[in-house]
Amino acid sequence: MAGVDNLNDYYDVTLKKARLEQLQKLPGFSFILTSLEDREAMENVFSSYQPTIVINLAAQAGVRYSLSNPYAYIDSNIVGFLNVLEGCRHHGVEHLIYASSSSVYGANTKMPFSVHDNVDHPVSLYAATKKANELMAHTYSHLYGLPTTGLRFFTVYGPWGRPDMALFIFTKAILEGRPIKVFNYGRMKRDFTYIDDIVEGIVRLLDKKPEPNHSWDSANPDPATSSAPYRLYNIGNNQPVELNRFIAVLEAALGREAQKEYLPLQAGDVPETYADIDDLFVAVGFRPTTTLEEGISKFVAWYKDFYGVK
């Protein structure tokens, strides 16, 4: 088993290295320090390790960061993903599972978001690159018979999470007595999904290689399937939560009240996300079950332990 990461400084490298230390305790785990966009290095990874299954969770993430640093998204999410696809193509990979995002739903207003709906109107460059990944994966499924499964994650949170996510930012600010910025006046909703549920969904899909949909109709195409071995799934909690309630649960877990600075919806954000996960349940019999209270409580306990907060 091998892992690839460039440990870039998009956020605290100390946190990334601490995560890596946990992985390096696993027997048989190898780590390769490189970037997906390094074509020669990625070819060496595939040649050396000859993986049968590839899980690509690497990407330049974040909607807001894409407003100021667009090239980082093209380099990592487009060029890097192409190198992954080429490695899979030339080295006989049996199944590629890759992270897409709920952001691809963009301007869609039909709820809950379904993988069977069209998603041609992204509202951020980040979302556009993840939609492009789905299109690129389909091309390789169609041309080369590479089984690909795209997973649209919905607002993942939990221990070891990214410091640029709301839960991390809010927790740090509240503990330090600083105000938090509450966009869309706290009225936007997110389908917050605990990390363990994301992992469970991925693990269950490892051996669920997509098969061609022989009833697929090009005159009335289903975006979630194909005549090629290609599949898309949502992984979300299926329970959108208003941001104000999210903050209230966090305040309860911390035992402190937040100072709130209410602001309008920020460019690139969407007012609501809500995952239709029926296809995931049919495929592998799984629905996320972690409640918001349980998930936030576990995050707060990890945060205090990791940063030595009393």
GROMACS .gro file of N, CA, C and O in nm, residues 157 194 197 237 239 289-296:
model
   52
  157TYR      N    1  -1.630   1.669   0.762
  157TYR     CA    2  -1.573   1.728   0.882
  157TYR      C    3  -1.533   1.616   0.977
  157TYR      O    4  -1.574   1.501   0.963
  194TYR      N    5  -1.972   1.330   0.847
  194TYR     CA    6  -1.859   1.295   0.934
  194TYR      C    7  -1.760   1.206   0.860
  194TYR      O    8  -1.798   1.119   0.782
  197ASP      N    9  -1.794   0.825   0.815
  197ASP     CA   10  -1.896   0.783   0.719
  197ASP      C   11  -1.842   0.789   0.576
  197ASP      O   12  -1.875   0.705   0.492
  237ASN      N   13  -2.471   1.320   0.442
  237ASN     CA   14  -2.547   1.277   0.559
  237ASN      C   15  -2.697   1.274   0.534
  237ASN      O   16  -2.772   1.224   0.618
  239GLN      N   17  -2.906   1.499   0.550
  239GLN     CA   18  -2.978   1.582   0.648
  239GLN      C   19  -2.917   1.721   0.652
  239GLN      O   20  -2.833   1.749   0.738
  289THR      N   21  -2.452   0.762   0.929
  289THR     CA   22  -2.536   0.757   1.049
  289THR      C   23  -2.490   0.851   1.161
  289THR      O   24  -2.560   0.868   1.260
  290THR      N   25  -2.373   0.911   1.148
  290THR     CA   26  -2.319   0.992   1.257
  290THR      C   27  -2.397   1.122   1.271
  290THR      O   28  -2.409   1.199   1.175
  291THR      N   29  -2.448   1.148   1.390
  291THR     CA   30  -2.522   1.272   1.413
  291THR      C   31  -2.426   1.390   1.423
  291THR      O   32  -2.307   1.374   1.452
  292LEU      N   33  -2.479   1.509   1.402
  292LEU     CA   34  -2.397   1.630   1.412
  292LEU      C   35  -2.340   1.646   1.552
  292LEU      O   36  -2.223   1.682   1.569
  293GLU      N   37  -2.422   1.619   1.653
  293GLU     CA   38  -2.377   1.632   1.791
  293GLU      C   39  -2.260   1.537   1.820
  293GLU      O   40  -2.161   1.574   1.883
  294GLU      N   41  -2.272   1.414   1.773
  294GLU     CA   42  -2.166   1.315   1.795
  294GLU      C   43  -2.038   1.354   1.720
  294GLU      O   44  -1.928   1.349   1.774
  295GLY      N   45  -2.054   1.396   1.595
  295GLY     CA   46  -1.938   1.430   1.513
  295GLY      C   47  -1.864   1.552   1.564
  295GLY      O   48  -1.740   1.552   1.573
  296ILE      N   49  -1.937   1.657   1.600
  296ILE     CA   50  -1.872   1.778   1.650
  296ILE      C   51  -1.806   1.752   1.785
  296ILE      O   52  -1.696   1.802   1.812
   0.00000   0.00000   0.00000
